[in-house]
Each structure stands twice: as C-alpha cells, then as structure tokens.
mmCIF file of C-alpha atoms in Angstrom:
data_model
loop_
_atom_site.group_PDB
_atom_site.id
_atom_site.type_symbol
_atom_site.label_atom_id
_atom_site.label_comp_id
_atom_site.label_asym_id
_atom_site.label_seq_id
_atom_site.Cartn_x
_atom_site.Cartn_y
_atom_site.Cartn_z
ATOM 1 C CA UNK A 1358 18.095 -7.512 137.070
ATOM 2 C CA UNK A 1359 16.625 -10.018 139.744
ATOM 3 C CA UNK A 1360 16.960 -14.073 139.110
ATOM 4 C CA UNK A 1361 13.884 -15.541 138.693
ATOM 5 C CA UNK A 1362 13.383 -19.359 138.910
ATOM 6 C CA UNK A 1363 10.137 -20.482 137.128
ATOM 7 C CA UNK A 1364 8.724 -23.119 138.571
ATOM 8 C CA UNK A 1365 4.905 -25.657 138.208
ATOM 9 C CA UNK A 1366 3.486 -28.643 138.932
ATOM 10 C CA UNK A 1367 2.998 -31.416 137.066
ATOM 11 C CA UNK A 1368 -0.518 -31.053 136.023
ATOM 12 C CA UNK A 1369 1.691 -28.864 132.862
ATOM 13 C CA UNK A 1370 2.205 -32.453 131.580
ATOM 14 C CA UNK A 1371 5.816 -31.376 131.764
ATOM 15 C CA UNK A 1372 8.022 -34.186 133.363
ATOM 16 C CA UNK A 1373 11.281 -34.039 135.445
ATOM 17 C CA UNK A 1374 13.252 -34.406 132.139
ATOM 18 C CA UNK A 1375 11.379 -32.129 130.055
ATOM 19 C CA UNK A 1376 11.904 -29.233 132.944
ATOM 20 C CA UNK A 1377 15.953 -29.921 133.068
ATOM 21 C CA UNK A 1378 15.712 -29.404 129.214
ATOM 22 C CA UNK A 1379 13.950 -26.354 129.432
ATOM 23 C CA UNK A 1380 15.287 -24.445 132.281
ATOM 24 C CA UNK A 1381 12.870 -24.722 134.995
ATOM 25 C CA UNK A 1382 11.519 -27.032 137.694
ATOM 26 C CA UNK A 1383 8.400 -29.274 138.439
ATOM 27 C CA UNK A 1384 6.347 -30.093 141.447
ATOM 28 C CA UNK A 1385 5.350 -33.597 141.317
ATOM 29 C CA UNK A 1386 1.492 -34.073 142.185
ATOM 30 C CA UNK A 1387 0.247 -36.871 144.497
ATOM 31 C CA UNK A 1388 -1.909 -39.565 143.749
ATOM 32 C CA UNK A 1389 -3.945 -42.018 146.175
ATOM 33 C CA UNK A 1390 -4.161 -45.952 144.731
ATOM 34 C CA UNK A 1391 -5.906 -48.002 146.773
ATOM 35 C CA UNK A 1392 -4.696 -46.225 149.866
ATOM 36 C CA UNK A 1393 -1.052 -45.435 148.634
ATOM 37 C CA UNK A 1394 0.726 -42.199 147.755
ATOM 38 C CA UNK A 1395 2.274 -42.359 144.121
ATOM 39 C CA UNK A 1396 4.180 -39.301 142.397
ATOM 40 C CA UNK A 1397 3.937 -38.086 138.763
ATOM 41 C CA UNK A 1398 6.951 -38.908 137.144
ATOM 42 C CA UNK A 1399 8.652 -40.120 140.020
ATOM 43 C CA UNK A 1400 7.217 -43.307 141.810
ATOM 44 C CA UNK A 1401 4.549 -43.500 138.878
ATOM 45 C CA UNK A 1402 4.543 -43.025 135.178
ATOM 46 C CA UNK A 1403 2.324 -42.157 132.523
ATOM 47 C CA UNK A 1404 2.193 -46.372 130.924
ATOM 48 C CA UNK A 1405 1.431 -47.643 135.143
ATOM 49 C CA UNK A 1406 -1.101 -44.955 136.144
ATOM 50 C CA UNK A 1407 -3.482 -46.251 132.774
ATOM 51 C CA UNK A 1408 -2.870 -49.917 133.779
ATOM 52 C CA UNK A 1409 -3.947 -49.313 136.887
ATOM 53 C CA UNK A 1410 -6.937 -46.659 135.794
ATOM 54 C CA UNK A 1411 -8.510 -49.838 133.196
ATOM 55 C CA UNK A 1412 -7.847 -52.538 136.084
ATOM 56 C CA UNK A 1413 -10.292 -50.608 138.247
ATOM 57 C CA UNK A 1414 -7.655 -49.509 141.097
ATOM 58 C CA UNK A 1415 -9.005 -46.925 142.854
ATOM 59 C CA UNK A 1416 -7.594 -43.389 142.287
ATOM 60 C CA UNK A 1417 -8.395 -39.922 143.051
ATOM 61 C CA UNK A 1418 -6.214 -36.714 142.771
ATOM 62 C CA UNK A 1419 -4.647 -34.882 145.856
ATOM 63 C CA UNK A 1420 -2.784 -31.224 146.380
ATOM 64 C CA UNK A 1421 1.132 -31.184 146.999
ATOM 65 C CA UNK A 1422 1.587 -31.504 150.566
ATOM 66 C CA UNK A 1423 2.642 -28.100 152.275
ATOM 67 C CA UNK A 1424 6.252 -28.672 153.166
ATOM 68 C CA UNK A 1425 6.804 -30.305 149.492
ATOM 69 C CA UNK A 1426 5.756 -26.827 147.953
ATOM 70 C CA UNK A 1427 7.639 -24.631 150.865
ATOM 71 C CA UNK A 1428 10.989 -26.935 150.893
ATOM 72 C CA UNK A 1429 10.716 -26.543 147.024
ATOM 73 C CA UNK A 1430 10.352 -22.518 147.232
ATOM 74 C CA UNK A 1431 13.541 -22.441 149.727
ATOM 75 C CA UNK A 1432 15.933 -24.429 148.260
ATOM 76 C CA UNK A 1433 14.970 -22.233 144.894
ATOM 77 C CA UNK A 1434 15.538 -19.100 146.685
ATOM 78 C CA UNK A 1435 19.206 -20.396 147.502
ATOM 79 C CA UNK A 1436 19.694 -20.257 143.807
ATOM 80 C CA UNK A 1437 17.901 -17.626 142.742
ATOM 81 C CA UNK A 1438 16.337 -14.130 143.676
ATOM 82 C CA UNK A 1439 12.473 -14.344 142.945
ATOM 83 C CA UNK A 1440 10.410 -17.305 142.150
ATOM 84 C CA UNK A 1441 7.080 -17.768 139.646
ATOM 85 C CA UNK A 1442 4.751 -20.601 140.513
ATOM 86 C CA UNK A 1443 2.422 -21.763 137.743
ATOM 87 C CA UNK A 1444 -0.076 -24.229 139.809
ATOM 88 C CA UNK A 1445 -3.344 -25.734 137.801
ATOM 89 C CA UNK A 1446 -6.527 -24.123 137.312
ATOM 90 C CA UNK A 1447 -7.912 -22.982 140.742
ATOM 91 C CA UNK A 1448 -11.561 -23.638 139.798
ATOM 92 C CA UNK A 1449 -9.425 -26.928 139.327
ATOM 93 C CA UNK A 1450 -8.003 -27.640 142.901
ATOM 94 C CA UNK A 1451 -7.369 -25.810 145.880
ATOM 95 C CA UNK A 1452 -4.094 -26.153 145.289
ATOM 96 C CA UNK A 1453 -3.419 -22.566 143.657
ATOM 97 C CA UNK A 1454 -5.645 -20.956 147.152
ATOM 98 C CA UNK A 1455 -2.767 -22.759 149.435
ATOM 99 C CA UNK A 1456 -0.164 -22.237 147.179
ATOM 100 C CA UNK A 1457 -1.172 -18.412 147.708
ATOM 101 C CA UNK A 1458 -1.335 -19.021 151.223
ATOM 102 C CA UNK A 1459 2.026 -19.795 151.689
ATOM 103 C CA UNK A 1460 3.726 -17.361 149.881
ATOM 104 C CA UNK A 1461 2.132 -14.392 151.298
ATOM 105 C CA UNK A 1462 5.130 -15.121 154.441
ATOM 106 C CA UNK A 1463 7.791 -14.927 151.428
ATOM 107 C CA UNK A 1464 7.526 -11.358 151.298
ATOM 108 C CA UNK A 1465 7.233 -10.900 147.791
ATOM 109 C CA UNK A 1466 9.658 -13.614 146.767
ATOM 110 C CA UNK A 1467 7.544 -15.906 145.723
ATOM 111 C CA UNK A 1468 4.554 -15.170 143.427
ATOM 112 C CA UNK A 1469 1.367 -17.750 143.016
ATOM 113 C CA UNK A 1470 0.133 -17.066 139.371
ATOM 114 C CA UNK A 1471 -3.538 -17.979 139.121
ATOM 115 C CA UNK A 1472 -3.878 -18.071 135.449
ATOM 116 C CA UNK A 1473 -7.363 -20.663 135.280
ATOM 117 C CA UNK A 1474 -4.505 -23.182 132.935
ATOM 118 C CA UNK A 1475 -4.201 -26.856 133.547
ATOM 119 C CA UNK A 1476 -2.171 -29.116 130.862
ATOM 120 C CA UNK A 1477 -0.648 -28.349 127.553
ATOM 121 C CA UNK A 1478 -2.267 -24.447 128.249
ATOM 122 C CA UNK A 1479 -0.683 -24.541 131.461
ATOM 123 C CA UNK A 1480 2.768 -26.019 129.802
ATOM 124 C CA UNK A 1481 2.697 -22.920 127.658
ATOM 125 C CA UNK A 1482 1.780 -19.901 130.444
ATOM 126 C CA UNK A 1483 5.475 -21.908 131.943
ATOM 127 C CA UNK A 1484 7.314 -21.683 128.627
ATOM 128 C CA UNK A 1485 5.614 -17.865 128.832
ATOM 129 C CA UNK A 1486 7.074 -17.050 132.190
ATOM 130 C CA UNK A 1487 10.475 -18.942 130.946
ATOM 131 C CA UNK A 1488 10.432 -16.402 128.323
ATOM 132 C CA UNK A 1489 9.413 -13.184 129.731
ATOM 133 C CA UNK A 1490 11.965 -13.920 132.466
ATOM 134 C CA UNK A 1491 14.990 -13.987 130.626
ATOM 135 C CA UNK A 1492 13.479 -10.919 128.843
ATOM 136 C CA UNK A 1493 14.225 -8.939 132.493
ATOM 137 C CA UNK A 1494 10.577 -9.386 134.128
ATOM 138 C CA UNK A 1495 10.816 -9.576 137.464
ATOM 139 C CA UNK A 1496 8.121 -12.132 139.161
ATOM 140 C CA UNK A 1497 5.419 -9.575 140.325
ATOM 141 C CA UNK A 1498 4.930 -8.532 136.122
ATOM 142 C CA UNK A 1499 5.248 -12.139 134.869
ATOM 143 C CA UNK A 1500 2.348 -13.266 137.348
ATOM 144 C CA UNK A 1501 0.637 -9.901 136.170
ATOM 145 C CA UNK A 1502 0.845 -10.382 132.389
ATOM 146 C CA UNK A 1503 0.244 -14.495 133.019
ATOM 147 C CA UNK A 1504 -3.123 -13.112 134.531
ATOM 148 C CA UNK A 1505 -4.094 -10.317 132.201
ATOM 149 C CA UNK A 1506 -4.652 -13.702 129.656
ATOM 150 C CA UNK A 1507 -5.907 -15.962 132.050
ATOM 151 C CA UNK A 1508 -9.003 -16.469 130.104
ATOM 152 C CA UNK A 1509 -7.349 -16.404 126.684
ATOM 153 C CA UNK A 1510 -7.573 -20.154 125.396
ATOM 154 C CA UNK A 1511 -9.533 -23.101 124.553
ATOM 155 C CA UNK A 1512 -9.485 -26.796 125.453
ATOM 156 C CA UNK A 1513 -11.692 -29.544 123.662
ATOM 157 C CA UNK A 1514 -11.727 -32.566 124.459
ATOM 158 C CA UNK A 1515 -13.220 -35.919 123.308
ATOM 159 C CA UNK A 1516 -13.690 -38.742 125.725
ATOM 160 C CA UNK A 1517 -13.438 -42.630 124.578
ATOM 161 C CA UNK A 1518 -15.690 -44.058 127.334
ATOM 162 C CA UNK A 1519 -18.377 -43.092 129.767
ATOM 163 C CA UNK A 1520 -17.634 -45.358 132.846
ATOM 164 C CA UNK A 1521 -14.862 -42.595 134.295
ATOM 165 C CA UNK A 1522 -17.623 -39.569 134.079
ATOM 166 C CA UNK A 1523 -20.691 -42.029 135.732
ATOM 167 C CA UNK A 1524 -17.566 -43.326 138.443
ATOM 168 C CA UNK A 1525 -16.349 -39.224 139.040
ATOM 169 C CA UNK A 1526 -20.419 -38.362 139.261
ATOM 170 C CA UNK A 1527 -20.519 -36.268 136.322
ATOM 171 C CA UNK A 1528 -23.377 -38.433 134.799
ATOM 172 C CA UNK A 1529 -25.446 -40.879 136.229
ATOM 173 C CA UNK A 1530 -26.044 -44.204 135.916
ATOM 174 C CA UNK A 1531 -28.296 -44.183 133.555
ATOM 175 C CA UNK A 1532 -27.073 -41.788 131.324
ATOM 176 C CA UNK A 1533 -23.906 -43.700 131.014
ATOM 177 C CA UNK A 1534 -25.889 -46.429 129.891
ATOM 178 C CA UNK A 1535 -28.113 -44.723 127.696
ATOM 179 C CA UNK A 1536 -24.902 -43.149 126.141
ATOM 180 C CA UNK A 1537 -23.207 -46.431 125.502
ATOM 181 C CA UNK A 1538 -26.078 -47.540 123.730
ATOM 182 C CA UNK A 1539 -26.183 -45.009 121.381
ATOM 183 C CA UNK A 1540 -22.270 -44.665 121.289
ATOM 184 C CA UNK A 1541 -22.203 -41.173 121.972
ATOM 185 C CA UNK A 1542 -19.057 -39.928 122.799
ATOM 186 C CA UNK A 1543 -19.250 -36.413 124.832
ATOM 187 C CA UNK A 1544 -16.757 -33.203 124.183
ATOM 188 C CA UNK A 1545 -16.112 -31.619 127.584
ATOM 189 C CA UNK A 1546 -14.308 -28.498 127.718
ATOM 190 C CA UNK A 1547 -11.729 -26.191 129.665
ATOM 191 C CA UNK A 1548 -12.850 -22.325 129.139
ATOM 192 C CA UNK A 1549 -11.521 -20.563 132.219
ATOM 193 C CA UNK A 1550 -11.498 -22.271 135.355
ATOM 194 C CA UNK A 1551 -13.631 -25.500 135.149
ATOM 195 C CA UNK A 1552 -14.051 -28.788 132.685
ATOM 196 C CA UNK A 1553 -17.189 -28.761 131.080
ATOM 197 C CA UNK A 1554 -20.002 -30.612 128.687
ATOM 198 C CA UNK A 1555 -19.956 -28.891 124.947
ATOM 199 C CA UNK A 1556 -21.642 -31.248 123.248
ATOM 200 C CA UNK A 1557 -22.757 -34.656 122.195
ATOM 201 C CA UNK A 1558 -21.402 -36.986 119.253
ATOM 202 C CA UNK A 1559 -22.000 -40.345 117.802
ATOM 203 C CA UNK A 1560 -19.125 -41.738 117.332
ATOM 204 C CA UNK A 1561 -15.085 -40.878 116.835
ATOM 205 C CA UNK A 1562 -15.725 -38.957 113.242
ATOM 206 C CA UNK A 1563 -18.303 -37.226 114.789
ATOM 207 C CA UNK A 1564 -16.643 -35.932 117.921
ATOM 208 C CA UNK A 1565 -13.681 -35.047 116.255
ATOM 209 C CA UNK A 1566 -15.351 -33.150 113.630
ATOM 210 C CA UNK A 1567 -17.439 -31.390 116.435
ATOM 211 C CA UNK A 1568 -13.682 -29.982 117.959
ATOM 212 C CA UNK A 1569 -12.190 -29.049 114.988
ATOM 213 C CA UNK A 1570 -15.389 -26.736 114.443
ATOM 214 C CA UNK A 1571 -15.286 -25.456 117.689
ATOM 215 C CA UNK A 1572 -11.569 -24.730 117.418
ATOM 216 C CA UNK A 1573 -11.702 -22.730 114.161
ATOM 217 C CA UNK A 1574 -14.423 -21.109 115.274
ATOM 218 C CA UNK A 1575 -12.876 -19.659 118.250
ATOM 219 C CA UNK A 1576 -9.510 -19.062 115.973
ATOM 220 C CA UNK A 1577 -11.885 -17.212 113.559
ATOM 221 C CA UNK A 1578 -14.254 -15.321 116.533
ATOM 222 C CA UNK A 1579 -12.472 -15.297 119.554
ATOM 223 C CA UNK A 1580 -9.155 -15.037 118.186
ATOM 224 C CA UNK A 1581 -9.480 -13.354 114.955
ATOM 225 C CA UNK A 1582 -6.699 -11.576 114.137
ATOM 226 C CA UNK A 1583 -4.387 -12.457 116.871
ATOM 227 C CA UNK A 1584 -1.479 -15.084 116.779
ATOM 228 C CA UNK A 1585 -2.121 -19.123 119.024
ATOM 229 C CA UNK A 1586 -0.581 -21.569 120.269
ATOM 230 C CA UNK A 1587 -2.010 -24.731 118.875
ATOM 231 C CA UNK A 1588 -2.026 -27.864 120.809
ATOM 232 C CA UNK A 1589 -2.892 -31.322 121.066
ATOM 233 C CA UNK A 1590 -3.296 -33.649 123.790
ATOM 234 C CA UNK A 1591 -3.676 -37.169 124.275
ATOM 235 C CA UNK A 1592 -5.052 -40.148 126.915
ATOM 236 C CA UNK A 1593 -4.663 -42.452 123.557
ATOM 237 C CA UNK A 1594 -1.793 -45.055 122.117
ATOM 238 C CA UNK A 1595 1.195 -42.745 120.473
ATOM 239 C CA UNK A 1596 0.252 -44.065 117.085
ATOM 240 C CA UNK A 1597 -4.061 -42.310 117.793
ATOM 241 C CA UNK A 1598 -2.244 -39.575 119.407
ATOM 242 C CA UNK A 1599 -0.056 -39.110 115.715
ATOM 243 C CA UNK A 1600 -3.229 -39.433 113.532
ATOM 244 C CA UNK A 1601 -4.878 -36.949 115.558
ATOM 245 C CA UNK A 1602 -2.080 -34.675 115.156
ATOM 246 C CA UNK A 1603 -1.985 -35.129 111.836
ATOM 247 C CA UNK A 1604 -5.941 -33.648 111.400
ATOM 248 C CA UNK A 1605 -5.165 -30.874 113.411
ATOM 249 C CA UNK A 1606 -2.587 -30.146 111.507
ATOM 250 C CA UNK A 1607 -4.119 -31.236 107.900
ATOM 251 C CA UNK A 1608 -7.585 -29.071 109.672
ATOM 252 C CA UNK A 1609 -5.431 -25.648 110.484
ATOM 253 C CA UNK A 1610 -1.919 -25.697 107.819
ATOM 254 C CA UNK A 1611 0.928 -23.192 109.361
ATOM 255 C CA UNK A 1612 0.655 -23.762 112.601
ATOM 256 C CA UNK A 1613 3.678 -26.042 114.606
ATOM 257 C CA UNK A 1614 0.960 -28.152 117.049
ATOM 258 C CA UNK A 1615 2.886 -28.757 119.631
ATOM 259 C CA UNK A 1616 1.233 -32.520 121.201
ATOM 260 C CA UNK A 1617 2.039 -33.534 125.030
ATOM 261 C CA UNK A 1618 -0.176 -36.439 126.992
ATOM 262 C CA UNK A 1619 -3.048 -34.992 128.600
ATOM 263 C CA UNK A 1620 -2.074 -34.531 132.421
ATOM 264 C CA UNK A 1621 -3.090 -37.603 134.740
ATOM 265 C CA UNK A 1622 -5.020 -35.024 136.930
ATOM 266 C CA UNK A 1623 -7.869 -34.660 133.986
ATOM 267 C CA UNK A 1624 -6.907 -38.078 132.911
ATOM 268 C CA UNK A 1625 -8.088 -39.795 136.525
ATOM 269 C CA UNK A 1626 -11.957 -38.253 135.495
ATOM 270 C CA UNK A 1627 -11.728 -39.224 131.984
ATOM 271 C CA UNK A 1628 -10.296 -41.893 131.396
ATOM 272 C CA UNK A 1629 -7.578 -43.585 128.245
ATOM 273 C CA UNK A 1630 -8.208 -42.863 124.399
ATOM 274 C CA UNK A 1631 -9.123 -39.336 124.683
ATOM 275 C CA UNK A 1632 -7.997 -36.901 122.404
ATOM 276 C CA UNK A 1633 -7.762 -32.789 123.315
ATOM 277 C CA UNK A 1634 -7.304 -29.853 120.850
ATOM 278 C CA UNK A 1635 -6.273 -26.616 122.400
ATOM 279 C CA UNK A 1636 -4.772 -23.553 122.199
ATOM 280 C CA UNK A 1637 -3.850 -19.960 123.434
ATOM 281 C CA UNK A 1638 -3.029 -16.334 122.282
ATOM 282 C CA UNK A 1639 0.710 -15.381 122.153
ATOM 283 C CA UNK A 1640 1.731 -13.369 124.796
ATOM 284 C CA UNK A 1641 3.224 -10.705 122.703
ATOM 285 C CA UNK A 1642 7.241 -9.134 124.860
#
C-alpha cells in the first residue's frame, strides 16, 4: 500500500497548527499588502489581516509561487510515495490549473484535485482525502472520488458591508450607496466553481433567515436522503460567530456543526462581519 501525503493550501482554513494535529500539510497563500508579500498564518495572522482590511490598506490575493509548490512536493516525496493536493477551486483561482500542469512532471506521484471547493468545504475535502488514504486508497483513487463529488456542496454567505464588493468591482458605487441606504445585506452563494449573488435581504435578521431557509431547501431537496456535513464560517467576532453557530444548531438539531473562520481569500472580497453556512455530502467509504 502506498504511503499518501494529503496537502492543501490555507484557503481551506486549516492553520499550520491544525495541520500538525490532523496529519496533513498546508501551503500558505500569499497576499500583497501595500506591495509587500505576506503569507497567511506565517507572517500574517487573521487579526492582522482584518486590521489592515478595516484600515483600508490595499490588499490583493495571489497564487502560491511555483517554486514554493514544487519544493513542498519534493520534500514530501522524500517521506511519502504519493501526494494528493487539494487546492482552492479552479473557478476562483488559477493556482489549481498551474498545479495540475506542474504535476505532469511527477510521473503520477502528485495528484491535483479539482473539486471546486473553498474554505470549510475545502477543509472537509481534505479530511475526506485523509480518511480515504488511511483506508488504503491510492492518490489517483482519492482524486477520482473527490472529483466525482465536486458539485455536492453549498455555501451561503451574508455580507455586512457593501464597500468591499464595490471595491472589487462586483457592484457599482451607485448600487452600493443605495444598498447601504436601504440597509440591504447581500447573500452570496458558492455552488461549485464561483462566487455569485443569491439574494438581497433587509437587515441581519432577514439575511440570516434567507440563508437558513436556503440550506433547509438544499437538505430537503438537493441532498434528500443523504448524509451531509454541516458547517459554519465567519469573518465576524468570535462571540458573534458562536451566536451564529447556535442559531444553526437550533434550526438543524442533530447535526454536529463544524465552525471555522472564513478563508482570507474570500474575506478579502467581502470584508469583516460576514457569516456563512455550508454543507457537503458525506463520502461513503
């Protein structure tokens, strides 16, 4: 049986400390802040990121350096026979496609998974990959299984402020001004490969109900009769995040809700104060 390493990037929300505890590996994502490069969870903490974001500092995302990726692969292959690499969705970054091209020089020893996941659903894919590897699946088999289930997840995100969507060009300044005046809270969705608008709600109470209703519909219709992982994510305070988790648990009793901070690559475009709910279908071994 091959010894398989499971590797992801920090878009999964898995920290370097978490990775050691889970027995997986994480490539830190780079960010450009005022033309300087920082690496998530290495020299850029969540707190520092949000401080700079709120201060209006110019922040942009980037894909990992080619050398950083291949150096990590080379190091892991000294200890492991194969690698399963689960990067962020190819619909949100070109890093997945670049990694796939680089993997062609590794004679099948590196399998790059393009299963359209980000943040908490990407994290779950990493955990699935780890469990599949522990059950004797090869890197190629794990890639095939994860990609077969790539569209079987949902994320709904409610945004506190429209300013970051305006800054990123996703809405016009006029729309942002009107939305702020009307106290509109956009609800966004990630269904597979991209971030899209889902609905607009008046105030937090309405936005949260919109998200919970959308998730209930998914569970009853799209995933009817299936076992799913239920997840929560946030860019708000820890106290607000716990309140959000409690609301989800009250609406969906019986689920073990896993909650983690929303990945910084998504947070960069939506800003602080957001909350999200997500699910992904459980993979049967």
